PDB file of C-alpha atoms in Angstrom:
ATOM      1  CA  TYR O 166     102.799 104.813 108.634  1.00 93.00           C
ATOM      2  CA  TYR O 167     102.082 107.830 106.560  1.00 94.00           C
ATOM      3  CA  LEU O 168     105.338 109.398 107.915  1.00 96.00           C
ATOM      4  CA  PHE O 169     107.568 106.993 106.848  1.00 96.00           C
ATOM      5  CA  MET O 170     105.568 105.818 103.272  1.00 95.00           C
ATOM      6  CA  SER O 171     106.163 109.519 102.755  1.00 96.00           C
ATOM      7  CA  LEU O 172     109.847 110.058 103.131  1.00 97.00           C
ATOM      8  CA  VAL O 173     111.245 106.235 101.955  1.00 96.00           C
ATOM      9  CA  GLY O 174     108.545 106.545  98.605  1.00 94.00           C
ATOM     10  CA  ILE O 175     108.779 110.332  97.677  1.00 94.00           C
ATOM     11  CA  VAL O 176     110.751 112.301  99.574  1.00 96.00           C
ATOM     12  CA  ILE O 177     114.260 111.051  99.915  1.00 96.00           C
ATOM     13  CA  PRO O 178     114.066 109.470  96.502  1.00 95.00           C
ATOM     14  CA  PHE O 179     113.324 111.891  94.680  1.00 93.00           C
ATOM     15  CA  ILE O 180     115.787 114.117  95.968  1.00 94.00           C
ATOM     16  CA  ALA O 181     118.957 111.769  95.707  1.00 94.00           C
ATOM     17  CA  ILE O 182     117.117 110.524  92.283  1.00 91.00           C
ATOM     18  CA  ILE O 183     117.273 114.131  91.033  1.00 89.00           C
ATOM     19  CA  ASN O 184     120.068 115.240  91.941  1.00 90.00           C
ATOM     20  CA  GLY O 185     121.782 111.754  90.492  1.00 89.00           C
ATOM     21  CA  GLN O 186     120.666 112.432  86.826  1.00 86.00           C
ATOM     22  CA  LYS O 187     122.731 115.968  86.950  1.00 84.00           C
ATOM     23  CA  ASN O 188     125.658 114.220  85.624  1.00 82.00           C
ATOM     24  CA  ILE O 189     124.424 110.742  84.360  1.00 79.00           C
ATOM     25  CA  ASP O 190     122.143 110.649  81.186  1.00 73.00           C
ATOM     26  CA  SER O 191     117.953 110.126  81.701  1.00 72.00           C
ATOM     27  CA  ALA O 192     119.206 106.078  79.587  1.00 71.00           C
ATOM     28  CA  MET O 193     121.533 104.818  82.741  1.00 75.00           C
ATOM     29  CA  ALA O 194     118.793 106.425  84.965  1.00 80.00           C
ATOM     30  CA  GLY O 195     116.192 104.099  83.142  1.00 78.00           C
ATOM     31  CA  ILE O 196     118.428 101.591  83.727  1.00 78.00           C
ATOM     32  CA  LEU O 197     118.990 101.275  87.307  1.00 82.00           C
ATOM     33  CA  MET O 198     115.737 102.702  88.078  1.00 83.00           C
ATOM     34  CA  ALA O 199     114.660  99.265  86.624  1.00 80.00           C
ATOM     35  CA  THR O 200     116.547  97.166  89.172  1.00 83.00           C
ATOM     36  CA  MET O 201     113.861  98.693  91.666  1.00 87.00           C
ATOM     37  CA  PRO O 202     111.309  95.464  90.671  1.00 86.00           C
ATOM     38  CA  ILE O 203     114.662  92.855  91.381  1.00 84.00           C
ATOM     39  CA  SER O 204     115.420  93.773  94.600  1.00 87.00           C
ATOM     40  CA  THR O 205     111.664  93.938  95.935  1.00 89.00           C
ATOM     41  CA  ILE O 206     111.032  90.817  94.650  1.00 86.00           C
ATOM     42  CA  ILE O 207     113.921  90.069  96.607  1.00 87.00           C
ATOM     43  CA  LEU O 208     112.822  91.846  99.827  1.00 89.00           C
ATOM     44  CA  SER O 209     109.364  90.404  99.506  1.00 89.00           C
ATOM     45  CA  HIS O 210     110.660  86.905  99.860  1.00 88.00           C
ATOM     46  CA  PHE O 211     112.439  88.010 102.913  1.00 89.00           C
ATOM     47  CA  PHE O 212     109.636  90.590 104.432  1.00 90.00           C
ATOM     48  CA  LEU O 213     105.552  89.218 102.798  1.00 89.00           C
ATOM     49  CA  ASP O 214     104.137  86.365 104.204  1.00 86.00           C
ATOM     50  CA  ASP O 215     102.529  85.923 100.162  1.00 83.00           C
ATOM     51  CA  GLU O 216     105.149  86.566  97.611  1.00 85.00           C
ATOM     52  CA  LYS O 217     107.544  85.026  97.551  1.00 86.00           C
ATOM     53  CA  MET O 218     110.284  84.106  95.741  1.00 85.00           C
ATOM     54  CA  ASN O 219     110.804  81.230  92.524  1.00 85.00           C
ATOM     55  CA  ASN O 220     112.636  80.759  90.158  1.00 87.00           C
ATOM     56  CA  ARG O 221     109.473  80.858  87.561  1.00 86.00           C
ATOM     57  CA  LYS O 222     109.421  85.360  88.637  1.00 86.00           C
ATOM     58  CA  PHE O 223     113.620  85.478  89.382  1.00 88.00           C
ATOM     59  CA  ILE O 224     114.271  84.087  85.779  1.00 90.00           C
ATOM     60  CA  GLY O 225     111.250  86.416  84.590  1.00 89.00           C
ATOM     61  CA  PHE O 226     112.291  89.405  86.362  1.00 88.00           C
ATOM     62  CA  ILE O 227     115.682  89.109  84.779  1.00 90.00           C
ATOM     63  CA  ILE O 228     114.675  88.731  81.538  1.00 90.00           C
ATOM     64  CA  SER O 229     112.636  92.225  82.042  1.00 87.00           C
ATOM     65  CA  PHE O 230     115.440  93.671  83.071  1.00 88.00           C
ATOM     66  CA  PHE O 231     117.153  93.009  80.337  1.00 87.00           C
ATOM     67  CA  GLY O 232     115.002  93.777  78.043  1.00 84.00           C
ATOM     68  CA  VAL O 233     115.413  97.328  79.188  1.00 82.00           C
ATOM     69  CA  PHE O 234     118.568  97.561  79.205  1.00 81.00           C
ATOM     70  CA  ILE O 235     117.764  96.628  75.088  1.00 83.00           C
ATOM     71  CA  LEU O 236     115.272  98.725  75.051  1.00 77.00           C
ATOM     72  CA  ILE O 237     117.242 101.990  75.597  1.00 73.00           C
ATOM     73  CA  TYR O 238     120.940 100.810  74.741  1.00 72.00           C
ATOM     74  CA  ARG O 239     122.513 103.016  73.158  1.00 67.00           C
ATOM     75  CA  ASP O 240     126.821 103.024  71.643  1.00 67.00           C
ATOM     76  CA  ASN O 241     127.377 105.386  74.227  1.00 62.00           C
ATOM     77  CA  LEU O 242     125.425 104.777  77.219  1.00 61.00           C
ATOM     78  CA  PHE O 243     128.685 104.523  78.517  1.00 62.00           C
ATOM     79  CA  ASN O 244     130.007 107.574  77.226  1.00 60.00           C
ATOM     80  CA  THR O 245     129.342 110.325  80.063  1.00 57.00           C
ATOM     81  CA  GLY O 246     131.804 112.392  82.754  1.00 58.00           C
ATOM     82  CA  SER O 247     134.503 111.804  85.509  1.00 57.00           C
ATOM     83  CA  LEU O 248     134.265 108.254  87.084  1.00 58.00           C
ATOM     84  CA  SER O 249     133.748 110.133  90.498  1.00 65.00           C
ATOM     85  CA  LEU O 250     131.544 111.743  89.641  1.00 69.00           C
ATOM     86  CA  THR O 251     129.448 109.389  86.930  1.00 76.00           C
ATOM     87  CA  LEU O 252     129.506 106.363  89.927  1.00 81.00           C
ATOM     88  CA  GLU O 253     128.489 108.850  92.668  1.00 87.00           C
ATOM     89  CA  SER O 254     125.330 109.845  90.700  1.00 86.00           C
ATOM     90  CA  GLN O 255     124.755 106.251  89.813  1.00 85.00           C
ATOM     91  CA  LEU O 256     124.712 105.201  94.070  1.00 89.00           C
ATOM     92  CA  LEU O 257     121.966 108.591  93.729  1.00 93.00           C
ATOM     93  CA  VAL O 258     120.323 106.864  91.343  1.00 90.00           C
ATOM     94  CA  ILE O 259     120.126 102.600  92.728  1.00 90.00           C
ATOM     95  CA  LEU O 260     119.608 104.616  96.744  1.00 94.00           C
ATOM     96  CA  GLY O 261     116.110 105.644  95.379  1.00 93.00           C
ATOM     97  CA  SER O 262     114.831 102.880  93.765  1.00 90.00           C
ATOM     98  CA  THR O 263     116.070 100.924  96.494  1.00 93.00           C
ATOM     99  CA  LEU O 264     114.302 103.125  98.156  1.00 95.00           C
ATOM    100  CA  TYR O 265     111.177 103.206  96.087  1.00 94.00           C
ATOM    101  CA  SER O 266     110.983  99.104  97.147  1.00 92.00           C
ATOM    102  CA  PHE O 267     111.565  99.787 101.017  1.00 94.00           C
ATOM    103  CA  ALA O 268     109.038 101.478 100.759  1.00 94.00           C
ATOM    104  CA  ALA O 269     106.631  99.235  98.163  1.00 92.00           C
ATOM    105  CA  ILE O 270     107.505  96.382 100.860  1.00 93.00           C
ATOM    106  CA  TYR O 271     106.095  98.670 104.386  1.00 94.00           C
ATOM    107  CA  GLY O 272     103.383  99.616 102.306  1.00 91.00           C
ATOM    108  CA  LYS O 273     101.915  95.706 101.390  1.00 89.00           C
ATOM    109  CA  LYS O 274     102.658  94.837 104.990  1.00 89.00           C
ATOM    110  CA  TYR O 275     101.513  97.489 106.871  1.00 88.00           C
ATOM    111  CA  LYS O 276      98.315  98.686 105.096  1.00 81.00           C
ATOM    112  CA  ILE O 277      95.167 100.507 107.424  1.00 78.00           C
ATOM    113  CA  THR O 278      93.290 102.556 105.693  1.00 83.00           C
ATOM    114  CA  ASN O 279      92.543 102.438 101.743  1.00 89.00           C
ATOM    115  CA  PRO O 280      93.695 104.097  98.349  1.00 91.00           C
ATOM    116  CA  ILE O 281      92.490 107.606  98.678  1.00 93.00           C
ATOM    117  CA  ASN O 282      93.314 108.427 102.542  1.00 93.00           C
ATOM    118  CA  ALA O 283      97.058 106.505 102.190  1.00 93.00           C
ATOM    119  CA  SER O 284      97.599 109.251  98.913  1.00 93.00           C
ATOM    120  CA  THR O 285      96.462 111.629 100.636  1.00 94.00           C
ATOM    121  CA  GLY O 286      98.369 111.069 104.355  1.00 95.00           C
ATOM    122  CA  THR O 287     101.392 110.409 102.208  1.00 95.00           C
ATOM    123  CA  ILE O 288     101.268 112.922  99.776  1.00 95.00           C
ATOM    124  CA  LEU O 289     100.584 115.334 102.873  1.00 96.00           C
ATOM    125  CA  PHE O 290     103.611 114.507 104.187  1.00 97.00           C
ATOM    126  CA  ALA O 291     105.663 114.913 101.584  1.00 96.00           C
ATOM    127  CA  THR O 292     104.236 118.167 100.759  1.00 94.00           C
ATOM    128  CA  PHE O 293     105.383 119.594 104.506  1.00 95.00           C
ATOM    129  CA  PHE O 294     109.005 117.586 103.727  1.00 96.00           C
ATOM    130  CA  MET O 295     109.202 119.020 100.523  1.00 93.00           C
ATOM    131  CA  THR O 296     107.975 121.934  99.988  1.00 90.00           C
ATOM    132  CA  ILE O 297     111.040 122.251 104.055  1.00 92.00           C
ATOM    133  CA  TYR O 298     114.202 120.913 101.266  1.00 91.00           C
ATOM    134  CA  LEU O 299     113.138 123.747  98.340  1.00 87.00           C
ATOM    135  CA  LEU O 300     112.993 126.649 101.167  1.00 86.00           C
ATOM    136  CA  PHE O 301     116.607 125.672 103.243  1.00 88.00           C
ATOM    137  CA  PHE O 302     118.184 123.103 101.120  1.00 87.00           C
ATOM    138  CA  ASP O 303     117.997 123.869  97.027  1.00 84.00           C
ATOM    139  CA  THR O 304     120.207 125.668  95.676  1.00 80.00           C
ATOM    140  CA  THR O 305     118.275 126.245  91.893  1.00 78.00           C
ATOM    141  CA  GLN O 306     116.497 129.187  94.103  1.00 76.00           C
ATOM    142  CA  PRO O 307     112.245 128.715  92.119  1.00 76.00           C
ATOM    143  CA  ASN O 308     110.126 131.343  92.036  1.00 80.00           C
ATOM    144  CA  ILE O 309     107.375 130.254  94.567  1.00 77.00           C
ATOM    145  CA  THR O 310     104.804 131.516  92.171  1.00 82.00           C
ATOM    146  CA  ASN O 311     105.549 130.320  88.940  1.00 84.00           C
ATOM    147  CA  LEU O 312     105.662 126.665  90.250  1.00 81.00           C
ATOM    148  CA  LEU O 313     101.864 127.132  92.023  1.00 81.00           C
ATOM    149  CA  LEU O 314     101.118 128.982  87.915  1.00 85.00           C
ATOM    150  CA  ASN O 315     103.180 126.952  85.914  1.00 90.00           C
ATOM    151  CA  THR O 316     100.197 124.231  83.495  1.00 92.00           C
ATOM    152  CA  ASN O 317     103.188 121.684  83.237  1.00 89.00           C
ATOM    153  CA  ILE O 318     102.960 121.549  86.680  1.00 89.00           C
ATOM    154  CA  LEU O 319     100.188 121.456  87.811  1.00 92.00           C
ATOM    155  CA  LEU O 320      99.510 118.550  85.733  1.00 92.00           C
ATOM    156  CA  LEU O 321     102.153 116.513  86.466  1.00 89.00           C
ATOM    157  CA  GLY O 322     101.018 117.119  90.381  1.00 91.00           C
ATOM    158  CA  VAL O 323      97.761 115.710  89.319  1.00 92.00           C
ATOM    159  CA  LEU O 324      98.454 112.777  86.921  1.00 91.00           C
ATOM    160  CA  CYS O 325     101.941 111.616  87.554  1.00 87.00           C
ATOM    161  CA  THR O 326     101.539 111.970  91.396  1.00 90.00           C
ATOM    162  CA  ALA O 327      97.375 112.719  92.703  1.00 92.00           C
ATOM    163  CA  ILE O 328      96.289 110.101  90.738  1.00 94.00           C
ATOM    164  CA  ALA O 329      99.116 107.410  89.894  1.00 92.00           C
ATOM    165  CA  THR O 330      99.567 107.799  93.583  1.00 93.00           C
ATOM    166  CA  VAL O 331      95.111 106.377  93.807  1.00 94.00           C
ATOM    167  CA  ILE O 332      96.265 104.048  92.215  1.00 93.00           C
ATOM    168  CA  TYR O 333      99.544 103.238  93.715  1.00 91.00           C
ATOM    169  CA  PHE O 334      97.967 102.189  96.589  1.00 92.00           C
ATOM    170  CA  GLN O 335      94.554 100.553  94.868  1.00 91.00           C
ATOM    171  CA  ILE O 336      97.175  97.767  93.135  1.00 90.00           C
ATOM    172  CA  LEU O 337     100.188  97.268  96.500  1.00 88.00           C
ATOM    173  CA  GLN O 338      96.453  96.254  98.539  1.00 85.00           C
ATOM    174  CA  THR O 339      95.512  94.344  96.005  1.00 86.00           C
ATOM    175  CA  SER O 340      97.846  93.416  93.838  1.00 84.00           C
ATOM    176  CA  GLY O 341     101.205  92.720  95.341  1.00 84.00           C
ATOM    177  CA  ALA O 342     104.924  94.695  95.861  1.00 87.00           C
ATOM    178  CA  SER O 343     106.238  92.355  93.088  1.00 84.00           C
ATOM    179  CA  PHE O 344     103.416  92.681  90.546  1.00 84.00           C
ATOM    180  CA  LEU O 345     103.033  95.926  91.793  1.00 84.00           C
ATOM    181  CA  SER O 346     106.922  96.506  90.676  1.00 84.00           C
ATOM    182  CA  ILE O 347     107.374  94.216  87.972  1.00 81.00           C
ATOM    183  CA  MET O 348     104.923  97.386  85.935  1.00 77.00           C
ATOM    184  CA  ASN O 349     108.594  99.298  86.451  1.00 77.00           C
ATOM    185  CA  PHE O 350     109.527  97.927  83.350  1.00 77.00           C
ATOM    186  CA  LEU O 351     106.631  99.604  81.050  1.00 77.00           C
ATOM    187  CA  ILE O 352     107.820 103.111  82.643  1.00 75.00           C
ATOM    188  CA  PRO O 353     111.240 103.282  79.475  1.00 75.00           C
ATOM    189  CA  LEU O 354     108.565 101.935  76.610  1.00 75.00           C
ATOM    190  CA  TRP O 355     106.180 104.393  77.384  1.00 79.00           C
ATOM    191  CA  ALA O 356     108.439 107.528  78.022  1.00 75.00           C
ATOM    192  CA  ILE O 357     109.893 106.294  74.587  1.00 76.00           C
ATOM    193  CA  LEU O 358     106.573 106.292  72.411  1.00 80.00           C
ATOM    194  CA  PHE O 359     105.812 109.309  73.928  1.00 80.00           C
ATOM    195  CA  GLY O 360     109.205 110.657  72.484  1.00 77.00           C
ATOM    196  CA  ILE O 361     108.457 109.553  69.736  1.00 80.00           C
ATOM    197  CA  LEU O 362     104.480 110.802  69.383  1.00 85.00           C
ATOM    198  CA  ILE O 363     105.292 114.077  71.144  1.00 83.00           C
ATOM    199  CA  LEU O 364     108.600 114.750  70.447  1.00 77.00           C
ATOM    200  CA  ASN O 365     109.439 113.623  67.447  1.00 81.00           C
ATOM    201  CA  ASP O 366     112.787 111.139  68.400  1.00 74.00           C
ATOM    202  CA  ASP O 367     113.799 108.744  65.773  1.00 77.00           C
ATOM    203  CA  PHE O 368     112.267 105.364  66.600  1.00 76.00           C
ATOM    204  CA  SER O 369     115.114 102.368  66.282  1.00 77.00           C
ATOM    205  CA  TRP O 370     114.358  98.347  65.966  1.00 79.00           C
ATOM    206  CA  ASN O 371     115.848  97.864  69.554  1.00 80.00           C
ATOM    207  CA  TYR O 372     112.374  99.129  70.721  1.00 78.00           C
ATOM    208  CA  ILE O 373     110.275  96.338  69.448  1.00 82.00           C
ATOM    209  CA  PHE O 374     112.676  93.623  70.706  1.00 85.00           C
ATOM    210  CA  GLY O 375     112.800  95.024  74.067  1.00 83.00           C
ATOM    211  CA  LEU O 376     109.782  95.313  74.152  1.00 81.00           C
ATOM    212  CA  ILE O 377     109.004  92.016  73.105  1.00 86.00           C
ATOM    213  CA  VAL O 378     111.675  90.708  75.726  1.00 88.00           C
ATOM    214  CA  ILE O 379     110.268  93.112  78.341  1.00 84.00           C
ATOM    215  CA  LEU O 380     106.144  91.317  78.073  1.00 84.00           C
ATOM    216  CA  PHE O 381     107.682  87.992  77.835  1.00 88.00           C
ATOM    217  CA  GLY O 382     109.231  88.235  80.970  1.00 87.00           C
ATOM    218  CA  ILE O 383     105.916  89.661  82.687  1.00 84.00           C
ATOM    219  CA  LYS O 384     104.643  86.675  81.261  1.00 85.00           C
ATOM    220  CA  LEU O 385     106.709  84.967  82.953  1.00 86.00           C
ATOM    221  CA  ALA O 386     107.402  86.090  86.273  1.00 83.00           C
ATOM    222  CA  ASN O 387     103.146  86.110  87.227  1.00 76.00           C
ATOM    223  CA  SER O 388     102.569  82.689  85.472  1.00 74.00           C
ATOM    224  CA  THR O 389     101.543  80.843  88.266  1.00 60.00           C
ATOM    225  CA  SER O 390     102.857  76.625  87.196  1.00 53.00           C
TER     226      SER O 390
END
């Protein structure tokens, strides 16, 4: 269980996505990552007995995906590099997104322990494999000591990986894979919000419109009647 969740839920998608983002911008990557909830709802229908697809849920997911597109759209979104490099990068990001879906389905279907144990075992396995990748396959040759002493990396490790993984398994085991995945539609929103507050990024009208569409889709997908 830990081995599968670490490889399919952390290691392989992370490597695929960071390599995919080399030739496409973050907005395009955000749209491609937003396909994860859609693939999750389809997989849940076939592999999870208690998360069958219905018309309301599917339409809600599609509406939220459209909201993400509105949220991060800009005029030069599709003006990237060569077609071959762009397509390869897009496929890598989609691969990572799809693997996240498989991990969510597997984690819900075969849960064997509580969220603390699940996150600890998964992250330990992931640390082992990522260390091998860093030492033997990564071409950037980073300074390991500087990485371990970097405050930003420490905060990312504690907040965005350790604590977030515990919350991930808690939601996965209580609310299910579909509910967990649709929350990913809010990731671009938070990224934009923090960009405005911390990095002084410009505000655009489509942020509000996109947010309204996303929230409407989420409400529709999770409504029972």
